[in-house]
Amino acid sequence: MSDTHSQTVPFVRETMIPQAEPPVGNRGVILWMRENLFSGWFNIITTLISLYVIWWALSHTMPWVFRGIWNASSLTECRAIRDATLPEGTSAACWAVLTDRWQQLLFGFYPRELYWRPVLSLVIFLVAIAPVLFPRVPRGALLFTAVSPFVMFWLLWGGTAWFPISIGLGFVLGWAAWRALAPMAGTLVASIVAVALPIVYWLYTAGPLARELEQVIPFRMEYVSSQDFGGFMLSFIIGIAGIILSLPLGILLALGRQSDLFIINKISVGFIEIIRGVPLIVWLFTASLLLNYFLPPGTNFDLMLRVIIMVTLFAAAYIAEVVRGGLAALPKGQYEGADSLGLSYWQSMRLIILPQALKISIPGIVNTFIGLFKDTTLVVFIGLLDPIGLSNAIRASTEWNGIYWELFVFIGLLFFICCFSMSRYSLYLEKKLQRGHN
Amino acid sequence: MTDLANTTAERTIDRSHMQVSDEVAIEISQMNKWYGSFHVLRDIDLTVYRGERIVICGPSGSGKSTLIRCINRLEEHQSGKIVVDGIELTSDLKNIDKIRSEVGMCFQHFNLFPHLTILENCTLAPIWVRKTPKREAEEIAMHFLEKVKIPDQAHKYPGQLSGGQQQRVAIARSLCMKPRIMLFDEPTSALDPEMIKEVLDTMIELAEEGMTMLCVTHEMGFARQVANRVIFMDQGQIVEQNEPEAFFKAPKSDRTKLFLSQILGH
């Protein structure tokens, strides 16, 4: 073989050079630093300046944070400890306010011996949301998800368990009506009945039914009034309820705005523009003050429920516009492809259009959710005790008069953790839904 | 447009099943359509018999795509009558969905659903429209994917396939609904030359099985070999229609002659 080669070709490789790593300066951390931090004189200068700024900021805040005093019962005691242990003039955080009042920041004035109820609700929520967020969780778990809102409601407010049960029965009623009527009377009639029947039931039957059942089989826990709700618990309840309810409503509004049906289209446009054009705080005042004028006298419509409804409507208007952007971004061919196969409007929306439009809208939707969650702090203006409201209340006590930073750092940190997790989840979801090149 | 007439030249076509029956598949009479004040389709009269293979050609803007899109109501006509498989197209949604499930359509840009796998693309309509059980729908889908020669791509997503493969999937997707009529709206215009052939081969096979087909295309080789009728449209009207032999050899109207000289000229 080699003889022939040497006569016919000038060069033939007999052995392959094994693959080798690049030289030290061209790999790993060193390469990354050279490329990203020190690639030219300008880059080197900005790197050094940035490092200095970071060092300066940290060197001024971190000692304050880590010197912090955790064991004290009032701000004056905090200061006394600081002056006694640290050299004069050094500042130190007084974290003792958190050790003293953390329950209030988290639960407001919820009865102390019942703290397990909101905590258990949170656990139930996390378990219930798992199958929605992560496809790997078995689908059967969705049944638990469907039941969980009623369980959480009962745990949080207490009272008779028959009330959430009888409310839940309304959904079952609507579903049953739909199943019974859809094959005989057609989709339109079935959906009207499926919506109207539960509403009538909730208005006239659900309450008395719950009372009757309670008398026959008492099944109740201690009732906690909405006025005692506060702190992060309040933010979570309003925020999570708003997020969960506003998404479907927003999607429906977006579809309505795209609809060819004149009335539905105009109602959607009007709703979106009016809700979006007015500040949330105005809507919250409407919820807390004006709504009483419109409701029949004597109705005691829970303030928190009213706030949840307002926040939901507000977020839904924004989500509708975000989703509309996603719908508009889809090529017309997707609608035509679905149509040409004979899919009905709702089928093509559910199976073809919305999965793609929502995927495009994920950043915008999560953006709206994060905004909504942070906006829950606005409820302080209508007298609900969200974490900011509680920080004011804590400051109003003689022990903690004059403490600001420590409370706001804590509140900010908790909000940041929640919002940052949402943002991370949205990135995960976007990556997971990536398909080939499109 | 070099030599497009020869793209399918080497293939001999099995004509044993390509019979045209007397049964009317599509009946269009005095159909008119406007976009705003623009008169896109003017007094269209067209009868398609079962088993016919019709190629519609014409300059861009002549209304040929609009015409076939009217047949499954992707576009709405404003006057006249369209009857497909004995069902008249009105604004009755039930009729429209019925017709759409009987009439398959392939688009220039394939319009596959990018978030679903190839197999899911094919099983979607049978499962939701025809209520076929999932397993059965998958068997049907695999059958047609084998027919268009891409069964091994079944679990990929459309974005991972070449244009020619995507168009063949689109054909398979339509076939899974067992349509009685197939509409093709410039199925090869968005493809590279080497992929045009694979798609045309698939369409020829379909024609050999006796499918009723309406194709808007500029593939004159395909028209010559497969079509039993060629329709030339200009300015929203049917200018000339004839058997392919006569149409290409002896076009009658000047407009047709000009068009053919431009498209086959170089």
XYZ file of C-alpha atoms in Angstrom:
704
model
C 0.000 0.000 0.000
C 2.518 2.578 1.101
C 4.597 1.893 -1.974
C 1.780 2.740 -4.315
C 1.013 5.842 -2.306
C 4.494 7.232 -2.421
C 4.442 6.898 -6.185
C 0.966 8.197 -6.929
C 0.282 10.886 -4.274
C 2.681 13.403 -2.819
C 1.411 13.023 0.774
C -0.823 10.704 2.695
C -1.515 10.951 6.418
C -0.958 7.605 8.092
C -1.907 8.527 11.661
C -4.447 11.084 12.839
C -3.396 13.731 15.342
C -5.502 13.230 18.468
C -7.753 16.040 19.496
C -6.107 18.396 22.007
C -7.325 21.159 24.276
C -6.616 24.740 23.269
C -3.651 26.404 25.084
C -4.291 27.698 28.592
C -4.857 31.300 27.537
C -7.505 30.197 25.073
C -9.917 28.273 27.198
C -12.122 28.402 30.244
C -12.198 31.302 32.643
C -9.062 32.958 31.293
C -10.417 33.023 27.747
C -13.743 34.347 28.967
C -12.078 37.114 30.982
C -9.789 38.055 28.137
C -12.662 38.239 25.675
C -15.241 39.902 27.882
C -13.375 42.010 30.403
C -9.937 42.886 29.024
C -10.233 42.812 25.249
C -9.045 46.379 24.628
C -7.959 49.509 26.507
C -11.519 50.892 26.654
C -12.847 47.578 27.857
C -10.110 47.396 30.521
C -10.954 50.867 31.807
C -14.699 50.176 32.017
C -13.983 46.874 33.764
C -11.845 48.601 36.381
C -14.358 51.407 36.899
C -17.198 48.901 37.261
C -15.226 46.878 39.760
C -14.559 50.021 41.767
C -18.240 51.035 41.756
C -19.343 47.568 42.826
C -16.726 47.495 45.587
C -17.722 50.971 46.752
C -21.428 50.099 46.901
C -20.868 46.811 48.684
C -18.328 48.207 51.118
C -20.867 50.775 52.240
C -23.874 48.509 52.553
C -22.578 45.110 53.539
C -21.062 46.116 56.909
C -24.399 47.732 57.771
C -26.188 44.528 56.836
C -23.838 42.116 58.586
C -23.257 44.184 61.692
C -27.032 44.172 62.082
C -28.544 43.598 65.512
C -31.054 40.769 65.764
C -31.904 40.715 69.450
C -33.716 43.757 70.751
C -37.270 44.655 71.574
C -37.279 48.252 70.398
C -35.353 50.680 68.252
C -33.908 52.431 71.309
C -32.635 49.129 72.640
C -31.130 48.441 69.218
C -29.272 51.736 69.316
C -28.093 51.119 72.850
C -26.660 47.738 71.870
C -25.017 49.285 68.815
C -23.406 52.069 70.819
C -22.244 49.628 73.447
C -20.693 47.055 71.135
C -19.545 48.989 68.071
C -17.148 51.913 67.795
C -18.840 55.303 67.808
C -20.269 56.544 64.525
C -20.666 53.106 62.853
C -24.060 52.321 61.483
C -25.765 48.967 61.891
C -29.059 47.558 60.753
C -31.652 46.834 63.350
C -33.005 43.511 62.117
C -34.592 42.991 65.479
C -37.724 44.582 64.073
C -38.079 41.571 61.816
C -37.520 39.017 64.568
C -40.045 40.921 66.649
C -42.698 41.553 64.006
C -42.181 39.061 61.178
C -45.494 37.351 61.837
C -47.286 40.627 61.298
C -45.435 41.334 58.082
C -46.392 37.921 56.785
C -49.887 37.442 58.188
C -51.187 40.847 59.253
C -53.628 40.512 62.120
C -54.635 36.957 61.297
C -55.133 35.124 64.609
C -51.789 33.802 65.761
C -53.023 30.324 66.697
C -54.455 29.911 63.176
C -51.262 30.681 61.226
C -51.182 27.067 60.112
C -54.194 27.728 57.884
C -52.622 30.241 55.476
C -49.399 28.219 55.526
C -51.289 25.065 54.620
C -53.117 27.001 51.880
C -49.787 28.078 50.443
C -48.587 24.482 50.426
C -51.825 23.390 48.758
C -51.415 26.162 46.215
C -47.864 25.118 45.380
C -48.916 21.491 44.941
C -51.974 22.476 42.914
C -50.071 24.763 40.568
C -47.375 22.167 39.816
C -49.305 20.189 37.177
C -50.203 23.470 35.446
C -46.634 24.726 35.332
C -44.742 21.529 34.683
C -45.953 18.965 32.127
C -43.998 16.160 33.777
C -46.369 16.081 36.753
C -49.070 13.450 36.075
C -52.235 14.882 34.520
C -54.448 13.287 37.129
C -53.140 15.875 39.587
C -55.231 18.481 37.737
C -58.275 17.156 39.559
C -56.640 18.241 42.795
C -55.905 21.603 41.154
C -59.593 22.032 40.336
C -60.677 21.353 43.906
C -57.883 23.326 45.574
C -59.356 26.868 45.262
C -62.348 25.830 47.372
C -60.161 24.147 49.974
C -57.901 27.195 50.127
C -60.882 29.509 50.451
C -62.187 27.513 53.360
C -58.784 27.323 55.042
C -58.204 31.071 54.736
C -61.569 32.420 55.776
C -62.900 29.483 57.691
C -66.588 29.413 58.524
C -68.724 26.587 57.277
C -67.191 24.233 54.744
C -70.595 23.950 53.085
C -70.273 27.420 51.608
C -67.270 26.726 49.320
C -68.790 23.329 48.581
C -72.078 24.821 47.476
C -70.216 27.420 45.393
C -68.223 24.614 43.794
C -71.471 22.791 43.046
C -72.375 25.710 40.785
C -69.469 24.820 38.489
C -70.491 21.187 38.500
C -74.020 22.309 37.654
C -72.826 24.382 34.700
C -70.671 21.529 33.458
C -73.513 19.051 33.749
C -75.870 21.392 31.908
C -73.358 21.716 29.114
C -72.819 17.986 28.851
C -76.545 17.343 28.793
C -77.522 20.079 26.366
C -74.606 20.272 23.931
C -75.503 17.122 21.963
C -79.218 17.990 21.761
C -79.548 21.753 21.609
C -76.289 22.787 20.004
C -73.272 24.613 21.333
C -74.788 28.074 21.564
C -77.824 27.190 23.664
C -75.734 24.836 25.784
C -73.125 27.472 26.572
C -75.743 30.094 27.437
C -77.479 27.720 29.826
C -74.148 26.516 31.204
C -73.276 30.092 32.121
C -76.698 31.325 33.219
C -77.703 28.363 35.360
C -74.753 28.555 37.787
C -75.175 32.343 38.121
C -78.814 32.005 39.073
C -77.872 29.179 41.401
C -75.154 31.230 43.098
C -77.406 34.249 43.511
C -80.442 32.504 44.938
C -79.692 28.959 46.025
C -76.050 28.591 47.014
C -76.248 30.639 50.239
C -79.436 29.123 51.684
C -78.303 25.660 50.622
C -75.036 26.074 52.525
C -76.938 27.296 55.600
C -79.342 24.366 55.454
C -76.556 21.846 55.094
C -74.652 23.466 57.949
C -77.663 23.006 60.192
C -78.049 19.388 59.239
C -74.373 18.459 59.339
C -72.290 21.150 61.071
C -68.828 21.296 59.586
C -67.036 24.500 60.364
C -63.822 26.181 61.423
C -63.312 29.456 63.199
C -64.237 32.311 60.884
C -61.576 34.948 60.146
C -62.749 38.253 58.721
C -61.048 39.839 55.719
C -60.162 42.804 57.904
C -57.675 40.665 59.786
C -55.892 39.644 56.609
C -52.690 41.490 55.960
C -49.037 41.410 55.072
C -47.649 39.173 52.398
C -50.568 36.848 52.846
C -52.808 39.606 51.523
C -50.459 40.405 48.645
C -50.272 36.718 47.769
C -54.010 36.176 47.861
C -54.823 39.233 45.766
C -51.876 38.706 43.448
C -52.369 34.995 42.842
C -56.132 35.243 42.465
C -55.671 38.178 40.091
C -53.076 36.341 38.038
C -55.086 33.150 37.747
C -58.372 34.868 36.914
C -57.005 37.559 34.615
C -55.315 35.208 32.151
C -58.447 33.475 30.828
C -60.396 36.737 30.889
C -57.601 38.515 29.039
C -57.480 35.788 26.397
C -61.236 36.001 25.874
C -61.001 39.787 25.549
C -58.184 39.485 23.022
C -60.241 37.044 20.961
C -63.250 39.319 21.322
C -61.273 42.258 20.048
C -60.313 40.206 16.982
C -63.830 38.962 16.433
C -65.905 39.838 13.387
C -69.032 39.906 15.517
C -69.781 43.598 15.886
C -71.177 43.687 19.414
C -68.601 41.365 20.939
C -65.855 43.317 19.230
C -67.067 46.691 20.483
C -67.690 45.459 24.009
C -64.146 44.072 24.168
C -62.582 47.220 22.753
C -64.607 49.423 25.083
C -63.792 47.330 28.122
C -60.073 47.213 27.379
C -59.752 50.912 26.619
C -61.786 52.097 29.594
C -60.128 49.826 32.138
C -56.667 50.494 30.787
C -57.167 54.213 30.442
C -57.870 54.816 34.130
C -55.273 54.417 36.895
C -55.554 51.306 39.026
C -55.800 53.394 42.159
C -58.992 54.966 40.817
C -60.454 51.534 40.249
C -59.465 50.529 43.760
C -61.249 53.552 45.205
C -64.216 52.672 43.022
C -64.129 49.202 44.488
C -63.906 50.398 48.052
C -66.318 53.352 47.933
C -68.468 53.626 44.857
C -69.450 50.017 44.492
C -71.526 50.294 47.632
C -73.813 52.772 45.898
C -74.530 50.387 43.064
C -75.022 47.272 45.113
C -78.425 46.689 46.683
C -78.525 48.151 50.214
C -77.621 45.696 52.915
C -75.354 43.563 50.779
C -72.060 43.090 52.475
C -69.733 42.459 49.592
C -66.335 41.696 50.993
C -63.796 44.455 50.310
C -61.042 41.995 49.512
C -63.221 40.238 46.988
C -63.993 43.602 45.391
C -60.295 44.402 45.205
C -59.535 41.024 43.658
C -62.206 41.643 41.025
C -60.843 45.085 40.205
C -57.235 43.928 40.032
C -58.319 41.045 37.824
C -60.217 43.273 35.427
C -57.315 45.700 35.306
C -54.720 43.022 34.562
C -57.055 41.332 32.082
C -57.180 44.471 29.964
C -53.402 44.526 29.764
C -53.165 40.818 29.076
C -55.746 41.170 26.331
C -53.495 43.622 24.550
C -50.413 41.455 25.053
C -52.229 38.421 23.688
C -53.591 40.465 20.808
C -49.983 41.221 19.920
C -49.279 37.489 19.902
C -52.329 36.784 17.764
C -51.318 39.470 15.297
C -47.796 38.077 15.090
C -49.029 34.727 13.795
C -48.906 34.377 10.028
C -52.322 34.404 8.378
C -51.466 30.989 7.003
C -51.914 29.424 10.440
C -55.540 30.561 10.564
C -56.069 29.380 6.995
C -54.338 26.073 7.621
C -56.630 25.420 10.565
C -59.708 26.580 8.646
C -58.912 24.494 5.598
C -58.905 21.333 7.720
C -62.454 22.009 8.877
C -61.636 22.846 12.487
C -64.291 24.946 14.173
C -63.446 28.403 15.495
C -62.928 27.261 19.084
C -61.000 24.197 18.017
C -58.630 26.175 15.852
C -58.146 28.753 18.594
C -57.503 26.166 21.263
C -55.341 23.784 19.266
C -53.554 25.963 16.734
C -53.733 29.690 17.330
C -53.601 30.201 21.088
C -50.764 27.770 21.837
C -48.601 29.705 19.405
C -49.885 33.185 20.230
C -49.507 32.611 23.964
C -46.006 31.293 23.472
C -45.085 34.522 21.694
C -46.802 36.531 24.438
C -45.104 34.829 27.402
C -42.691 37.704 28.144
C -45.499 40.248 27.978
C -47.887 38.151 30.040
C -45.333 37.522 32.770
C -44.462 41.208 32.650
C -48.109 42.009 33.356
C -48.252 39.420 36.141
C -45.189 40.873 37.834
C -46.682 44.349 37.537
C -49.967 43.120 38.987
C -48.250 41.423 41.890
C -46.326 44.548 42.808
C -49.402 46.714 42.317
C -51.097 44.821 45.128
C -49.190 47.194 47.429
C -51.546 49.932 46.210
C -54.352 48.492 48.318
C -52.789 50.302 51.255
C -54.619 53.401 50.005
C -58.019 51.874 50.530
C -57.197 50.702 54.015
C -56.098 47.133 53.441
C -52.953 46.222 55.309
C -50.509 45.027 52.706
C -46.820 44.797 53.739
C -46.310 48.525 53.167
C -49.384 49.298 55.222
C -48.088 47.064 57.973
C -44.694 48.710 57.918
C -46.529 51.968 58.607
C -48.450 50.286 61.403
C -45.273 48.872 62.917
C -43.628 52.260 62.729
C -46.581 53.767 64.507
C -45.837 51.694 67.610
C -43.652 53.301 70.256
C -41.016 50.561 70.117
C -40.291 50.849 66.438
C -40.973 54.490 65.756
C -38.477 55.754 63.197
C -37.416 52.486 61.562
C -37.565 52.503 57.754
C -34.776 50.760 55.896
C -34.899 47.378 57.553
C -38.613 46.936 56.856
C -38.374 48.107 53.267
C -35.336 45.899 52.606
C -37.263 42.895 53.872
C -40.416 43.745 51.898
C -38.372 44.467 48.791
C -36.484 41.203 49.152
C -39.637 39.105 49.426
C -41.218 40.828 46.427
C -37.994 40.406 44.476
C -37.864 36.684 45.200
C -41.428 36.227 43.937
C -41.035 38.369 40.834
C -37.644 36.912 39.993
C -39.045 33.365 40.211
C -41.833 34.323 37.823
C -39.335 35.767 35.405
C -37.132 32.643 35.624
C -40.151 30.439 35.046
C -41.075 32.408 31.941
C -37.568 31.876 30.549
C -37.814 28.162 31.289
C -41.187 28.006 29.572
C -39.959 29.856 26.507
C -37.028 27.488 26.177
C -39.202 24.448 26.658
C -41.650 25.539 23.968
C -38.943 26.125 21.381
C -39.619 24.048 18.268
C -36.967 23.601 15.604
C -36.307 26.759 13.669
C -39.649 28.461 13.994
C -38.348 29.906 -15.246
C -35.811 27.861 -17.112
C -36.886 24.559 -18.429
C -39.667 24.100 -15.932
C -41.585 22.246 -18.576
C -39.145 19.382 -18.229
C -39.076 18.917 -14.487
C -41.259 15.869 -14.605
C -40.413 14.770 -18.108
C -38.743 11.463 -17.344
C -41.736 9.984 -15.565
C -44.281 7.827 -17.346
C -47.701 8.212 -15.941
C -50.026 5.369 -15.155
C -53.349 6.553 -16.503
C -55.395 3.482 -15.625
C -57.210 5.169 -12.730
C -57.340 8.660 -14.150
C -60.897 8.618 -15.353
C -63.204 11.551 -15.394
C -66.750 10.694 -14.438
C -69.993 12.518 -15.237
C -70.576 13.295 -11.576
C -70.177 16.975 -10.809
C -67.713 17.698 -7.993
C -67.733 21.472 -8.033
C -70.189 23.764 -9.742
C -69.438 27.464 -9.874
C -71.853 29.726 -11.665
C -71.811 33.474 -12.229
C -69.539 33.975 -9.254
C -68.271 37.462 -8.523
C -65.960 38.791 -5.868
C -64.685 42.214 -4.970
C -61.906 43.384 -2.661
C -63.311 46.762 -1.707
C -64.049 48.282 -5.095
C -61.584 46.042 -6.917
C -63.359 43.415 -9.005
C -61.171 40.321 -8.445
C -63.372 37.629 -9.933
C -65.824 38.387 -12.710
C -68.664 36.087 -13.708
C -66.786 32.857 -13.143
C -68.506 29.750 -14.537
C -66.731 26.500 -13.917
C -67.862 22.917 -13.611
C -65.427 20.351 -12.282
C -66.253 16.676 -12.720
C -65.139 13.976 -10.355
C -61.671 12.742 -11.257
C -60.688 15.852 -13.167
C -57.223 17.333 -12.830
C -57.398 21.001 -13.588
C -54.433 23.330 -13.755
C -55.180 27.027 -13.392
C -52.531 29.412 -14.622
C -52.274 33.080 -15.344
C -50.285 36.179 -14.462
C -50.083 37.258 -10.852
C -53.110 39.194 -9.718
C -55.353 37.402 -12.177
C -57.489 35.967 -9.381
C -56.525 32.298 -9.735
C -55.632 31.841 -6.059
C -58.727 33.733 -5.013
C -60.829 31.443 -7.178
C -59.715 28.241 -5.505
C -59.759 29.867 -2.085
C -63.421 30.650 -2.671
C -64.099 26.953 -3.103
C -63.406 26.228 0.574
C -64.510 29.624 1.795
C -61.134 30.973 2.779
C -62.477 33.867 0.728
C -66.109 34.813 0.615
C -67.762 35.399 -2.753
C -70.293 38.166 -3.045
C -72.557 36.972 -5.788
C -73.191 33.817 -7.765
C -73.241 30.262 -6.572
C -70.680 27.681 -5.542
C -71.781 24.107 -4.960
C -69.187 21.657 -3.665
C -70.098 17.979 -3.470
C -73.755 18.916 -3.633
C -73.502 21.361 -0.735
C -73.987 25.019 -1.510
C -71.545 27.441 0.096
C -73.512 29.949 2.108
C -72.622 31.710 5.309
C -73.992 28.705 7.215
C -71.013 27.674 9.344
C -72.061 24.035 9.410
C -71.962 23.818 5.629
C -68.610 25.555 5.519
C -67.025 23.206 8.029
C -68.542 20.229 6.227
C -67.105 21.332 2.897
C -63.737 22.160 4.408
C -63.445 18.717 5.878
C -64.172 17.184 2.450
C -61.855 19.466 0.504
C -58.121 19.283 1.164
C -55.899 22.255 0.545
C -52.173 22.811 0.145
C -50.701 26.271 0.375
C -47.685 27.986 -1.083
C -46.149 28.359 2.365
C -47.298 24.915 3.598
C -48.976 26.342 6.720
C -47.960 23.431 8.869
C -48.451 23.977 12.586
C -44.940 24.615 13.921
C -45.775 23.779 17.547
C -46.933 20.264 16.698
C -44.901 17.295 15.460
C -45.383 16.028 11.918
C -47.522 13.190 13.240
C -49.631 15.543 15.375
C -50.074 17.839 12.384
C -51.522 14.893 10.495
C -53.704 13.464 13.250
C -55.122 16.737 14.537
C -58.018 17.188 12.121
C -59.044 13.499 11.985
C -59.153 13.382 15.788
C -61.011 16.669 16.351
C -63.132 16.995 13.234
C -63.778 13.376 12.292
C -63.623 12.127 15.919
C -61.339 9.292 14.854
C -59.768 7.476 17.824
C -56.168 8.573 18.360
C -54.570 5.224 17.535
C -56.497 4.872 14.334
C -55.712 8.457 13.340
C -52.029 7.746 13.900
C -52.195 4.651 11.725
C -53.853 6.643 8.957
C -51.272 9.395 9.348
C -48.365 6.954 9.151
C -49.916 5.404 6.058
C -50.005 8.745 4.268
C -46.607 9.815 5.564
C -45.224 6.615 4.037
C -46.986 7.489 0.851
C -45.255 10.867 0.673
C -42.038 9.070 1.715
C -41.302 10.734 5.049
C -42.462 8.280 7.734
C -39.103 8.566 9.532
C -39.651 12.268 10.198
C -42.958 11.690 11.982
C -41.722 12.816 15.384
C -39.843 15.877 14.231
C -41.226 19.381 14.156
C -41.964 21.164 10.858
C -39.147 23.640 11.457
C -36.637 20.788 11.254
C -37.703 19.706 7.756
C -36.768 21.036 4.332
C -39.304 22.966 2.295
C -40.023 20.050 -0.005
C -40.533 17.722 2.943
C -42.821 20.242 4.619
C -44.962 20.515 1.523
C -45.236 16.744 1.297
C -46.279 16.662 4.953
C -48.891 19.287 4.128
C -50.223 17.036 1.382
C -50.260 14.061 3.746
C -52.030 16.166 6.363
C -54.796 16.982 3.895
C -55.038 13.379 2.756
C -55.544 12.164 6.318
C -58.993 13.735 6.165
C -59.718 11.469 3.166
C -60.802 14.436 1.053
C -62.718 13.960 -2.181
C -61.233 17.077 -3.744
C -57.756 18.563 -3.387
C -56.902 22.205 -3.962
C -53.304 23.262 -4.533
C -52.431 26.929 -4.273
C -49.008 27.330 -5.931
C -47.588 24.398 -3.965
C -44.118 24.631 -5.491
C -43.597 28.388 -5.777
C -41.737 28.689 -2.497
C -39.431 25.742 -3.115
C -35.906 25.252 -4.440
C -35.776 23.637 -7.883
C -34.574 20.272 -6.586
C -37.436 20.118 -4.107
C -40.050 20.996 -6.691
C -39.642 17.583 -8.232
C -40.335 15.636 -5.054
C -43.516 17.580 -4.461
C -44.675 17.245 -8.061
C -44.016 13.510 -7.920
C -46.272 13.272 -4.906
C -48.959 15.244 -6.695
C -48.661 13.044 -9.776
C -49.110 9.932 -7.650
C -52.211 11.479 -6.217
C -53.513 12.188 -9.710
C -52.811 8.617 -10.744
C -55.108 7.439 -7.996
C -57.935 9.417 -9.487
C -58.128 12.335 -7.057
C -60.093 15.358 -8.197
C -57.532 18.145 -8.222
C -57.466 21.864 -8.837
C -53.952 23.238 -9.010
C -52.872 26.804 -9.315
C -49.330 26.377 -10.589
C -46.785 27.568 -13.069
C -45.391 24.076 -13.548
C -46.280 23.677 -17.183
C -44.627 20.260 -17.381
C -46.986 19.065 -14.702
C -49.927 20.634 -16.519
C -48.959 18.941 -19.760
C -48.559 15.493 -18.252
C -51.213 15.310 -15.598
C -53.959 17.817 -16.274
C -56.951 16.969 -18.363
C -57.860 20.633 -18.561
C -55.856 23.832 -18.353
C -57.546 27.087 -17.450
C -55.961 30.415 -18.215
C -57.134 33.392 -16.158
C -56.483 37.070 -16.564
C -57.995 40.069 -14.803
C -60.386 37.954 -12.810
C -61.853 36.107 -15.750
C -61.407 32.720 -17.342
C -59.856 33.673 -20.660
C -59.278 30.273 -22.141
C -59.650 26.644 -21.181
C -58.719 23.581 -23.132
C -57.031 20.204 -23.031
C -53.337 20.641 -22.328
C -52.180 19.483 -25.778
C -54.293 22.011 -27.573
C -53.765 24.668 -24.936
C -49.996 24.647 -25.247
C -49.768 23.917 -29.001
C -52.484 26.219 -30.251
C -53.561 28.838 -27.754
C -56.405 30.862 -29.166
C -56.395 34.195 -27.364
C -53.561 36.683 -27.734
C -53.337 37.094 -23.983
C -52.710 33.350 -23.574
C -50.128 33.353 -26.324
C -48.269 36.231 -24.688
C -48.383 34.525 -21.276
C -47.161 31.216 -22.628
C -44.367 32.850 -24.584
C -43.230 34.614 -21.419
C -43.366 31.605 -19.197
C -41.965 29.053 -21.630
C -39.953 31.483 -23.709
C -36.450 31.365 -22.384
